[in-house]
Amino acid sequence: MSSTYGTLFKISTFGESHGPGIGVVIDGCPAGLSFDTDFIQHELDRRKPGQSRITTQRREADEFDVLSGVFEGKTQGTPIALLIRNTDQRSKDYGHIAEQFRPSHADYTYQTKYGSRDYRGGGRSSARETAARVAAGAIAKLLLKELGVQVQAYVSQVGALKLDKPYSELTLALAEENPVRCPDPETAERMFQYIDETRKQGDSIGGVVDCVVTGVPAGWGEPVFDKLHAELGKAMLSINAVKGFEYGSGFAGVELYGSQHNDEFYTDEQGRVRTKTNLSGGIQGGISNGEAIYFRTAFKPVATIMQDQESVDVHGQSVTVSGKGRHDPCVVPRAVPIVEAMAALVLADMYLRDKAVRL
């Protein structure tokens, strides 16, 4: 089972949802980076459960221990190991599905591939694993911050309810001022009520997280298989419950003529090459062009719902699966910091790869 991502800035996550803890080893982080524990904890707090009534009520502090790689507040250039202990497991909530395959979960596929599975909260397939990614992504963000790069994600859609405004017309910082993480207060309130009503019905709903990255210079990315947008797509599609990814004009771009879609170049007053429009999403030929990078990630409705569903068990017999436990009725509010973390990990890796090429 591959649990490693990255080429030069590399992470390996470990642990299960109901095991003693989860964690991550970061290899390749440059020495001398200020290790801001408060910022890393802040990022984990944004993802942790129990934030409001529209998120899972599992109570985890998600506090982390630094096991290696940091001395006197600075990274050492050696592997950084972080551990987040699990403290609020309720494994008994999953005893009834020890031999049942929950619809649209990884139960059947894990059982088929490995011959066994940890049914307690999904084990390794649980979204709890993403806390380790967020911790690693926070370190990547600290590196990117020194380079003037900022990563900001927000919720743009819940079910059929959409925020029909481009990111350039939004104050993205407002996303952190409401539990849905939508930067438009009116739309955020409607989304909150929508999710809450879905929760009361014992059901779930999907949504979309948009992400905007500013400050990336031209030149990051690889021209063939490791295109910047390909790596971003891989990173986003590796997140639990993700069903779609698009960047720049995305699927809507097929409706345009080339004369409408091309981003024309010009030289600004500072002598920098810029584009008049940005339908390319800040990436051309798999390499950043210096404009804002933006993309969208679609999340399916959470598979666990508080309703009975038909399925089969490990013996192939028909069963009725009853939803139990503590689960998000909509994953996108807590997915925002996960999307940011994965984007930051991709960009930190691409920065180091570009730096190596230019030496």
XYZ file of N, CA and C in Angstrom, residues 52-310:
777
model
N -18.952 22.228 14.573
C -20.312 22.765 14.621
C -21.275 21.603 14.480
N -22.576 21.881 14.506
C -23.539 20.791 14.418
C -23.640 20.194 13.013
N -22.995 20.822 12.014
C -23.030 20.254 10.669
C -21.762 19.452 10.358
N -20.978 19.136 11.398
C -19.819 18.259 11.218
C -19.939 17.086 12.181
N -19.127 16.052 11.961
C -19.124 14.916 12.863
C -18.861 15.374 14.298
N -19.510 14.706 15.253
C -19.355 15.086 16.654
C -18.261 14.298 17.372
N -17.456 13.567 16.605
C -16.276 12.947 17.220
C -15.413 14.058 17.809
N -14.945 13.866 19.034
C -14.176 14.901 19.730
C -12.694 14.523 19.770
N -11.921 15.169 18.935
C -10.484 14.953 18.900
C -9.778 16.300 18.996
N -8.848 16.426 19.925
C -8.087 17.676 20.042
C -7.147 17.858 18.863
N -6.717 16.734 18.260
C -5.778 16.747 17.133
C -4.512 17.535 17.460
N -4.046 17.397 18.704
C -2.764 17.991 19.066
C -1.644 17.056 18.621
N -0.519 17.621 18.234
C 0.545 16.816 17.656
C 1.817 16.863 18.492
N 2.577 15.778 18.409
C 3.899 15.703 19.016
C 4.938 15.683 17.906
N 6.027 16.412 18.108
C 7.150 16.404 17.167
C 8.151 15.367 17.656
N 8.370 14.334 16.854
C 9.253 13.252 17.259
C 10.676 13.427 16.744
N 10.848 14.173 15.660
C 12.200 14.332 15.104
C 12.231 15.474 14.109
N 13.456 15.892 13.764
C 13.664 16.826 12.661
C 13.613 18.296 12.999
N 13.350 18.623 14.279
C 13.244 20.038 14.677
C 14.089 20.253 15.931
N 14.870 21.322 15.937
C 15.705 21.645 17.100
C 15.754 23.157 17.272
N 15.428 23.589 18.484
C 15.431 25.013 18.833
C 14.608 25.832 17.842
N 13.454 25.269 17.475
C 12.494 25.989 16.642
C 12.816 26.036 15.169
N 13.811 25.271 14.715
C 14.195 25.270 13.307
C 14.226 23.842 12.767
N 13.830 23.698 11.502
C 13.972 22.404 10.857
C 15.449 22.119 10.628
N 15.793 20.833 10.652
C 17.200 20.445 10.581
C 17.604 19.883 9.225
N 16.653 19.778 8.306
C 16.953 19.164 7.022
C 16.868 17.647 7.076
N 16.567 17.109 8.249
C 16.397 15.673 8.461
C 14.907 15.350 8.496
N 14.526 14.059 8.430
C 13.095 13.723 8.436
C 12.367 14.273 9.663
N 11.236 14.898 9.416
C 10.382 15.442 10.478
C 9.246 14.442 10.703
N 9.110 13.956 11.917
C 8.039 13.008 12.242
C 7.057 13.653 13.208
N 5.775 13.625 12.850
C 4.711 14.185 13.688
C 3.717 13.084 14.039
N 3.247 13.071 15.273
C 2.280 12.078 15.737
C 1.054 12.769 16.307
N -0.118 12.340 15.867
C -1.398 12.843 16.379
C -2.120 11.655 17.007
N -2.326 11.696 18.294
C -2.938 10.561 18.984
C -4.464 10.595 18.857
N -5.067 9.433 18.671
C -6.525 9.298 18.681
C -6.993 9.170 20.128
N -8.017 9.924 20.500
C -8.470 9.916 21.898
C -9.962 9.667 22.049
N -10.731 9.712 20.948
C -12.197 9.608 21.075
C -12.753 8.555 20.120
N -12.106 7.388 20.071
C -12.617 6.309 19.234
C -13.836 5.661 19.906
N -14.785 5.256 19.108
C -15.920 4.458 19.589
C -16.061 3.262 18.664
N -15.111 2.342 18.793
C -15.052 1.208 17.871
C -16.302 0.345 17.926
N -16.990 0.344 19.075
C -18.210 -0.463 19.188
C -19.294 -0.010 18.221
N -19.217 1.233 17.751
C -20.205 1.730 16.790
C -20.123 0.994 15.459
N -19.026 0.263 15.237
C -18.807 -0.378 13.940
C -18.865 -1.904 14.000
N -19.171 -2.453 15.176
C -19.225 -3.896 15.316
C -20.246 -4.545 14.394
N -21.342 -3.832 14.097
C -22.408 -4.418 13.279
C -22.023 -4.557 11.811
N -20.954 -3.884 11.379
C -20.554 -3.992 9.970
C -19.223 -4.730 9.806
N -18.857 -5.514 10.820
C -17.602 -6.263 10.753
C -17.568 -7.193 9.546
N -18.736 -7.716 9.152
C -18.794 -8.619 8.002
C -19.699 -8.081 6.898
N -20.094 -6.825 7.011
C -20.974 -6.219 6.008
C -20.209 -5.200 5.172
N -20.608 -5.074 3.917
C -20.003 -4.086 3.026
C -20.926 -2.880 2.920
N -20.485 -1.748 3.452
C -21.300 -0.535 3.396
C -21.297 0.030 1.972
N -22.469 0.411 1.452
C -22.538 0.951 0.092
C -21.625 2.158 -0.100
N -20.877 2.155 -1.217
C -19.998 3.251 -1.640
C -18.826 3.514 -0.708
N -18.541 2.572 0.208
C -17.332 2.656 1.022
C -16.234 1.800 0.392
N -15.071 1.803 1.048
C -13.947 0.996 0.578
C -13.956 -0.412 1.170
N -15.024 -0.789 1.877
C -15.069 -2.082 2.553
C -14.817 -3.250 1.595
N -15.593 -3.323 0.538
C -15.492 -4.453 -0.394
C -14.151 -4.464 -1.124
N -13.717 -3.306 -1.604
C -12.479 -3.257 -2.380
C -11.257 -3.562 -1.513
N -11.228 -3.073 -0.271
C -10.126 -3.396 0.632
C -10.121 -4.886 0.950
N -11.305 -5.434 1.233
C -11.397 -6.864 1.544
C -10.909 -7.695 0.362
N -11.284 -7.299 -0.845
C -10.891 -8.037 -2.037
C -9.385 -7.939 -2.280
N -8.821 -6.752 -2.104
C -7.397 -6.555 -2.377
C -6.492 -7.194 -1.334
N -6.846 -7.016 -0.044
C -5.933 -7.430 1.017
C -6.369 -8.693 1.757
N -7.596 -9.138 1.557
C -8.072 -10.325 2.240
C -8.538 -10.069 3.659
N -8.421 -8.834 4.109
C -8.899 -8.432 5.433
C -9.039 -6.911 5.436
N -9.687 -6.399 6.457
C -9.850 -4.945 6.550
C -10.114 -4.569 7.997
N -9.754 -3.344 8.329
C -10.065 -2.783 9.637
C -11.407 -2.087 9.498
N -12.458 -2.715 10.014
C -13.810 -2.167 9.838
C -14.112 -1.018 10.799
N -13.225 -0.759 11.765
C -13.493 0.291 12.751
C -13.315 1.673 12.123
N -14.387 2.255 11.696
C -14.318 3.582 11.093
C -13.655 3.618 9.733
N -13.491 2.448 9.132
C -12.843 2.405 7.822
C -11.346 2.191 7.883
N -10.773 2.209 9.101
C -9.338 1.966 9.226
C -8.511 2.949 8.438
N -7.698 2.428 7.548
C -6.798 3.259 6.742
C -7.543 4.077 5.702
N -8.734 3.624 5.287
C -9.489 4.348 4.261
C -10.264 5.526 4.837
N -10.230 5.689 6.147
C -10.965 6.773 6.800
C -10.364 8.132 6.470
N -11.217 9.142 6.392
C -10.748 10.514 6.172
C -9.957 11.040 7.361
N -9.946 10.300 8.454
C -9.117 10.722 9.593
C -7.639 10.811 9.195
N -7.238 10.005 8.222
C -5.857 10.034 7.735
C -5.452 11.414 7.236
N -6.435 12.212 6.801
C -6.104 13.512 6.220
C -5.569 14.503 7.243
N -5.757 14.232 8.543
C -5.171 15.117 9.552
C -3.652 15.130 9.413
N -3.075 13.976 9.109
C -1.626 13.903 8.913
C -1.205 14.732 7.707
N -2.016 14.719 6.655
C -1.709 15.523 5.469
C -1.756 17.020 5.800
N -2.741 17.407 6.612
C -2.873 18.815 6.967
C -1.667 19.281 7.781
N -1.192 18.429 8.679
C -0.005 18.784 9.463
C 1.205 18.976 8.551
N 1.391 18.053 7.600
C 2.502 18.179 6.651
C 2.305 19.386 5.747
N 1.065 19.598 5.317
C 0.772 20.741 4.459
C 1.037 22.066 5.146
N 0.854 22.101 6.465
C 1.140 23.332 7.209
C 2.629 23.672 7.132
N 3.481 22.656 7.190
C 4.921 22.890 7.056
C 5.241 23.366 5.644
N 4.588 22.763 4.651
C 4.774 23.226 3.270
C 4.329 24.680 3.129
N 3.231 25.045 3.799
C 2.761 26.430 3.755
C 3.789 27.384 4.360
N 4.440 26.962 5.447
C 5.464 27.803 6.060
C 6.611 28.056 5.082
N 6.982 27.024 4.328
C 8.025 27.189 3.316
C 7.562 28.129 2.210
N 6.341 27.926 1.735
C 5.813 28.753 0.651
C 5.635 30.209 1.078
N 5.279 30.410 2.349
C 5.099 31.772 2.852
C 6.374 32.581 2.712
N 7.522 31.945 2.943
C 8.799 32.644 2.797
C 9.050 33.049 1.351
N 8.357 32.394 0.419
C 8.515 32.681 -1.006
C 7.427 33.622 -1.521
N 6.522 34.041 -0.633
C 5.436 34.933 -1.027
C 4.266 34.236 -1.678
N 4.143 32.920 -1.463
C 3.058 32.141 -2.064
C 1.965 31.922 -1.038
N 0.713 32.175 -1.430
C -0.428 31.993 -0.540
C -1.429 31.038 -1.171
N -1.940 30.108 -0.372
C -2.936 29.131 -0.816
C -4.223 29.378 -0.045
N -5.334 29.630 -0.742
C -6.612 29.927 -0.095
C -7.732 29.152 -0.773
N -8.393 28.284 -0.030
C -9.534 27.521 -0.558
C -10.812 27.959 0.138
N -11.938 27.637 -0.483
C -13.233 27.993 0.087
C -14.322 27.127 -0.538
N -15.458 27.049 0.128
C -16.592 26.276 -0.379
C -17.375 27.135 -1.366
N -17.549 26.617 -2.573
C -18.273 27.362 -3.600
C -19.612 26.727 -3.956
N -19.843 25.496 -3.473
C -21.087 24.809 -3.819
C -21.398 23.733 -2.791
N -22.677 23.645 -2.423
C -23.196 22.550 -1.604
C -24.442 22.035 -2.301
N -24.408 20.774 -2.738
C -25.526 20.260 -3.520
C -25.724 21.120 -4.763
N -26.956 21.550 -4.990
C -27.254 22.402 -6.144
C -27.104 23.889 -5.820
N -26.756 24.210 -4.594
C -26.634 25.600 -4.162
C -25.228 26.113 -4.473
N -25.110 27.057 -5.428
C -23.814 27.506 -5.922
C -23.544 28.964 -5.591
N -22.279 29.250 -5.374
C -21.812 30.632 -5.250
C -21.342 31.062 -6.633
N -22.184 31.808 -7.334
C -21.896 32.164 -8.727
C -21.139 33.484 -8.822
N -19.972 33.522 -8.214
C -19.098 34.684 -8.306
C -17.673 34.198 -8.520
N -16.911 34.833 -9.411
C -15.498 34.445 -9.568
C -14.707 34.829 -8.326
N -13.598 34.139 -8.105
C -12.802 34.396 -6.903
C -12.327 35.838 -6.836
N -12.147 36.478 -7.997
C -11.637 37.845 -8.029
C -12.632 38.847 -7.444
N -13.891 38.458 -7.318
C -14.916 39.352 -6.761
C -15.221 39.030 -5.304
N -14.464 38.132 -4.705
C -14.721 37.699 -3.338
C -13.595 38.138 -2.408
N -13.934 38.343 -1.144
C -12.937 38.532 -0.096
C -12.733 37.175 0.543
N -11.706 36.466 0.095
C -11.551 35.060 0.469
C -11.340 34.858 1.961
N -10.813 35.862 2.638
C -10.586 35.741 4.078
C -11.886 35.552 4.849
N -13.002 35.974 4.268
C -14.297 35.818 4.941
C -14.721 34.365 5.072
N -14.076 33.479 4.328
C -14.434 32.063 4.391
C -14.235 31.486 5.792
N -13.278 32.023 6.534
C -12.999 31.493 7.871
C -13.901 32.089 8.944
N -14.865 32.910 8.553
C -15.730 33.550 9.528
C -17.085 32.866 9.674
N -17.263 31.709 9.026
C -18.501 30.950 9.182
C -18.186 29.461 9.094
N -19.028 28.604 9.672
C -18.716 27.164 9.739
C -18.727 26.444 8.404
N -19.340 27.034 7.379
C -19.370 26.395 6.066
C -18.091 26.681 5.283
N -17.418 27.763 5.613
C -16.218 28.244 4.921
C -16.534 28.697 3.494
N -17.603 29.438 3.368
C -17.963 30.099 2.123
C -17.750 31.597 2.327
N -17.026 32.285 1.429
C -16.684 33.685 1.648
C -17.822 34.683 1.420
N -18.984 34.206 0.983
C -20.146 35.083 0.822
C -21.110 34.805 1.970
N -21.262 35.729 2.927
C -22.040 35.456 4.139
C -23.473 34.998 3.869
N -24.153 35.620 2.914
C -25.538 35.239 2.630
C -25.624 33.815 2.094
N -24.755 33.500 1.146
C -24.743 32.146 0.593
C -24.319 31.142 1.654
N -23.385 31.528 2.511
C -22.917 30.645 3.577
C -24.057 30.250 4.507
N -24.905 31.192 4.838
C -26.032 30.895 5.725
C -27.017 29.932 5.058
N -27.260 30.140 3.777
C -28.156 29.228 3.055
C -27.554 27.835 2.977
N -26.247 27.756 2.765
C -25.578 26.466 2.725
C -25.650 25.764 4.077
N -25.468 26.526 5.140
C -25.527 25.950 6.484
C -26.894 25.320 6.738
N -27.946 26.052 6.417
C -29.297 25.528 6.629
C -29.551 24.299 5.766
N -29.034 24.316 4.556
C -29.185 23.188 3.634
C -28.529 21.936 4.218
N -27.288 22.086 4.708
C -26.574 20.950 5.297
C -27.276 20.472 6.561
N -27.745 21.412 7.376
C -28.398 21.043 8.631
C -29.697 20.281 8.384
N -30.466 20.707 7.406
C -31.700 19.990 7.064
C -31.377 18.593 6.541
N -30.309 18.489 5.758
C -29.880 17.178 5.257
C -29.501 16.272 6.417
N -28.799 16.818 7.398
C -28.399 16.057 8.587
C -29.613 15.539 9.341
N -30.617 16.384 9.509
C -31.824 15.999 10.241
C -32.571 14.869 9.545
N -32.425 14.780 8.228
C -33.074 13.728 7.458
C -32.264 12.429 7.449
N -31.122 12.428 8.129
C -30.273 11.251 8.155
C -29.566 10.997 6.841
N -29.407 12.048 6.048
C -28.822 11.910 4.724
C -27.529 12.728 4.640
N -26.931 12.781 3.448
C -25.713 13.554 3.235
C -25.784 14.253 1.889
N -24.891 15.209 1.682
C -24.878 15.985 0.451
C -23.424 16.311 0.088
N -23.159 16.451 -1.210
C -21.808 16.755 -1.675
C -21.581 18.241 -1.868
N -20.457 18.584 -2.477
C -20.152 19.995 -2.687
C -18.851 20.183 -3.437
N -18.465 21.447 -3.591
C -17.269 21.805 -4.350
C -16.415 22.773 -3.530
N -15.105 22.526 -3.542
C -14.147 23.430 -2.912
C -13.298 24.057 -4.009
N -13.286 25.386 -4.072
C -12.423 26.120 -4.988
C -11.128 26.485 -4.261
N -10.035 26.581 -5.006
C -8.756 26.964 -4.408
C -8.035 27.938 -5.318
N -7.448 28.970 -4.717
C -6.707 29.999 -5.440
C -5.304 30.093 -4.844
N -4.304 30.053 -5.701
C -2.907 30.155 -5.263
C -2.293 31.383 -5.926
N -1.758 32.285 -5.123
C -1.131 33.495 -5.648
C 0.348 33.524 -5.253
N 1.127 34.234 -6.040
C 2.540 34.415 -5.725
C 3.472 33.388 -6.324
N 2.932 32.410 -7.060
C 3.798 31.412 -7.692
C 4.456 32.042 -8.916
N 5.765 32.050 -9.006
C 6.427 32.640 -10.179
C 6.292 31.741 -11.396
N 6.599 32.259 -12.547
C 6.620 31.435 -13.754
C 7.763 30.429 -13.655
N 7.491 29.202 -14.115
C 8.564 28.218 -14.189
C 8.424 26.983 -13.327
N 7.432 26.933 -12.414
C 7.272 25.743 -11.584
C 6.448 24.703 -12.338
N 6.884 23.461 -12.291
C 6.162 22.389 -12.962
C 7.047 21.674 -13.955
N 6.585 20.551 -14.457
C 7.338 19.739 -15.406
C 6.552 19.637 -16.716
N 7.240 19.536 -17.853
C 6.562 19.662 -19.144
C 5.834 18.433 -19.670
N 6.067 17.230 -19.109
C 5.460 16.047 -19.715
C 4.530 15.349 -18.703
N 4.994 14.316 -18.033
C 4.102 13.538 -17.175
C 3.802 14.205 -15.842
N 4.743 14.974 -15.312
C 4.554 15.616 -14.014
C 4.132 17.072 -14.164
N 3.256 17.325 -15.126
C 2.728 18.682 -15.291
C 2.174 19.189 -13.957
N 2.281 20.486 -13.728
C 1.812 21.055 -12.466
C 0.332 20.761 -12.250
N -0.471 20.923 -13.291
C -1.900 20.651 -13.107
C -2.180 19.160 -12.944
N -1.330 18.298 -13.539
C -1.498 16.860 -13.359
C -1.201 16.463 -11.912
N -0.169 17.064 -11.324
C 0.168 16.766 -9.939
C -0.895 17.310 -8.987
N -1.420 18.499 -9.285
C -2.512 19.033 -8.468
C -3.731 18.124 -8.563
N -4.029 17.662 -9.778
C -5.165 16.756 -9.953
C -4.973 15.468 -9.184
N -3.786 14.882 -9.268
C -3.504 13.650 -8.522
C -3.657 13.880 -7.025
N -3.122 14.998 -6.541
C -3.189 15.303 -5.112
C -4.633 15.463 -4.652
N -5.444 16.176 -5.424
C -6.843 16.378 -5.033
C -7.640 15.073 -5.116
N -7.399 14.293 -6.160
C -8.142 13.047 -6.333
C -7.726 11.990 -5.324
N -6.616 12.218 -4.623
C -6.210 11.286 -3.570
C -6.941 11.544 -2.262
N -7.669 12.646 -2.177
C -8.415 12.978 -0.963
C -9.705 12.155 -0.926
N -10.060 11.668 0.253
C -11.282 10.888 0.400
C -12.494 11.651 -0.128
N -13.362 10.935 -0.833
C -14.657 11.433 -1.312
C -14.567 12.352 -2.525
N -13.360 12.593 -3.061
C -13.246 13.463 -4.233
C -13.658 12.704 -5.489
N -14.479 13.353 -6.314
C -14.976 12.753 -7.549
C -14.602 13.530 -8.801
N -14.074 14.737 -8.647
C -13.757 15.512 -9.840
C -12.773 16.624 -9.561
N -12.029 16.996 -10.614
C -11.046 18.077 -10.525
C -11.016 18.820 -11.851
N -10.978 20.137 -11.798
C -10.781 20.937 -13.002
C -10.003 22.193 -12.627
N -9.225 22.698 -13.578
C -8.457 23.914 -13.310
C -8.690 24.895 -14.458
N -8.455 26.164 -14.179
C -8.687 27.181 -15.198
C -10.131 27.156 -15.671
N -10.324 27.241 -16.971
C -11.690 27.242 -17.521
C -12.372 25.902 -17.355
N -11.595 24.836 -17.147
C -12.177 23.521 -16.898
C -13.095 23.054 -18.005
N -14.138 22.323 -17.624
C -15.062 21.774 -18.606
C -15.838 22.866 -19.349
N -16.041 24.021 -18.704
C -16.765 25.110 -19.353
C -16.001 25.657 -20.550
N -14.687 25.439 -20.580
C -13.877 25.961 -21.666
C -14.184 25.345 -23.018
N -14.810 24.166 -23.025
C -15.108 23.524 -24.303
C -16.163 24.295 -25.088
N -16.885 25.169 -24.436
C -17.942 25.935 -25.098
C -17.397 27.189 -25.790
N -16.121 27.466 -25.622
C -15.527 28.681 -26.186
C -14.754 28.376 -27.464
N -14.639 29.379 -28.330
C -13.735 29.295 -29.467
C -12.313 29.602 -28.989
N -11.351 29.164 -29.768
C -9.965 29.464 -29.420
C -9.717 30.950 -29.309
N -10.386 31.733 -30.162
C -10.227 33.186 -30.131
C -10.744 33.784 -28.829
N -11.673 33.083 -28.172
C -12.203 33.543 -26.891
C -11.398 33.003 -25.716
N -10.819 31.834 -25.912
C -10.174 31.134 -24.804
C -8.701 31.494 -24.627
N -8.027 31.905 -25.689
C -6.592 32.186 -25.586
C -6.304 33.356 -24.655
N -5.310 33.200 -23.811
C -4.872 34.265 -22.901
C -3.756 35.055 -23.576
N -4.077 36.250 -24.046
C -3.088 37.055 -24.755
C -2.058 37.642 -23.793
N -0.803 37.693 -24.239
C 0.288 38.213 -23.419
C 0.446 39.720 -23.593
N 0.983 40.353 -22.546
C 1.401 41.755 -22.625
C 2.501 41.967 -21.579
N 3.195 43.066 -21.664
C 4.231 43.410 -20.689
C 3.719 44.533 -19.803
N 3.715 44.324 -18.484
C 3.163 45.340 -17.587
C 4.195 46.446 -17.313
N 3.832 47.396 -16.464
C 4.668 48.565 -16.202
C 5.979 48.203 -15.508
N 6.006 47.052 -14.856
C 7.237 46.592 -14.196
C 8.093 45.727 -15.114
N 7.663 45.581 -16.360
C 8.432 44.793 -17.311
C 8.168 43.298 -17.232
N 7.117 42.900 -16.491
C 6.800 41.484 -16.362
C 5.853 41.046 -17.472
N 6.051 39.832 -17.963
C 5.134 39.262 -18.949
C 3.896 38.757 -18.221
N 2.743 39.247 -18.641
C 1.474 38.881 -18.008
C 0.485 38.416 -19.078
N -0.682 37.943 -18.647
C -1.746 37.597 -19.586
C -2.962 38.465 -19.284
N -3.661 38.867 -20.352
C -4.823 39.748 -20.193
C -5.978 39.027 -19.511
N -6.106 37.746 -19.776
C -7.107 36.918 -19.120
C -6.379 35.731 -18.482
N -7.117 34.893 -17.759
C -6.454 33.763 -17.094
C -7.302 32.495 -17.178
N -7.768 32.195 -18.375
C -8.530 30.960 -18.557
C -7.629 29.738 -18.458
N -6.324 29.935 -18.580
C -5.369 28.840 -18.409
C -5.217 28.429 -16.951
N -5.731 29.220 -16.043
C -5.623 28.886 -14.623
C -4.208 28.981 -14.092
N -3.403 29.860 -14.682
C -2.052 30.073 -14.191
C -1.051 29.011 -14.593
N -1.452 28.097 -15.482
C -0.579 26.990 -15.888
C -0.673 26.813 -17.397
N 0.463 26.787 -18.053
C 0.494 26.548 -19.501
C 1.615 25.565 -19.809
N 1.295 24.520 -20.566
C 2.284 23.503 -20.866
C 2.740 22.731 -19.637
N 1.907 22.731 -18.589
C 2.257 22.035 -17.357
C 3.148 22.829 -16.427
N 3.424 24.099 -16.779
C 4.340 24.951 -16.015
C 3.628 26.249 -15.636
N 3.863 26.721 -14.423
C 3.225 27.959 -13.977
C 3.680 29.131 -14.835
N 2.746 30.072 -15.094
C 3.085 31.228 -15.929
C 3.122 32.536 -15.140
N 2.984 32.452 -13.818
C 3.064 33.643 -12.984
C 1.729 34.244 -12.614
N 0.656 33.796 -13.274
C -0.682 34.266 -12.918
C -1.238 33.409 -11.772
N -2.362 33.833 -11.207
C -2.980 33.060 -10.132
C -3.368 31.668 -10.636
N -3.076 30.662 -9.832
C -3.486 29.298 -10.137
C -4.820 29.057 -9.438
N -5.798 28.580 -10.167
C -7.079 28.285 -9.518
C -7.660 26.988 -10.057
N -8.312 26.260 -9.161
C -8.907 24.979 -9.539
C -10.096 24.668 -8.630
N -10.873 23.665 -9.042
C -12.067 23.256 -8.303
C -12.016 21.756 -8.054
N -12.460 21.357 -6.867
C -12.465 19.946 -6.486
C -13.860 19.563 -6.024
N -14.422 18.523 -6.628
C -15.787 18.085 -6.321
C -15.769 16.915 -5.340
N -16.581 16.994 -4.303
C -16.704 15.952 -3.289
C -18.089 15.321 -3.348
N -18.135 14.006 -3.284
C -19.407 13.299 -3.310
C -20.107 13.429 -1.952
N -21.397 13.080 -1.875
C -22.051 12.989 -0.571
C -21.359 11.925 0.281
N -21.216 12.178 1.566
C -20.601 11.214 2.470
C -21.347 9.888 2.373
N -20.601 8.793 2.283
C -21.224 7.489 2.029
C -22.038 6.974 3.213
N -21.629 7.286 4.443
C -22.377 6.830 5.612
C -23.558 7.751 5.860
N -24.747 7.194 5.804
C -25.961 7.947 6.093
C -26.755 7.217 7.173
N -27.578 7.942 7.888
C -28.351 7.359 8.985
C -29.671 6.777 8.469
N -29.575 5.977 7.443
C -30.722 5.299 6.853
C -30.325 3.873 6.508
N -31.288 2.968 6.535
C -31.005 1.586 6.160
C -30.788 1.469 4.658
N -29.797 0.653 4.262
C -29.500 0.426 2.861
C -29.249 -1.066 2.627
N -29.551 -1.507 1.435
C -29.352 -2.914 1.094
C -27.921 -3.146 0.628
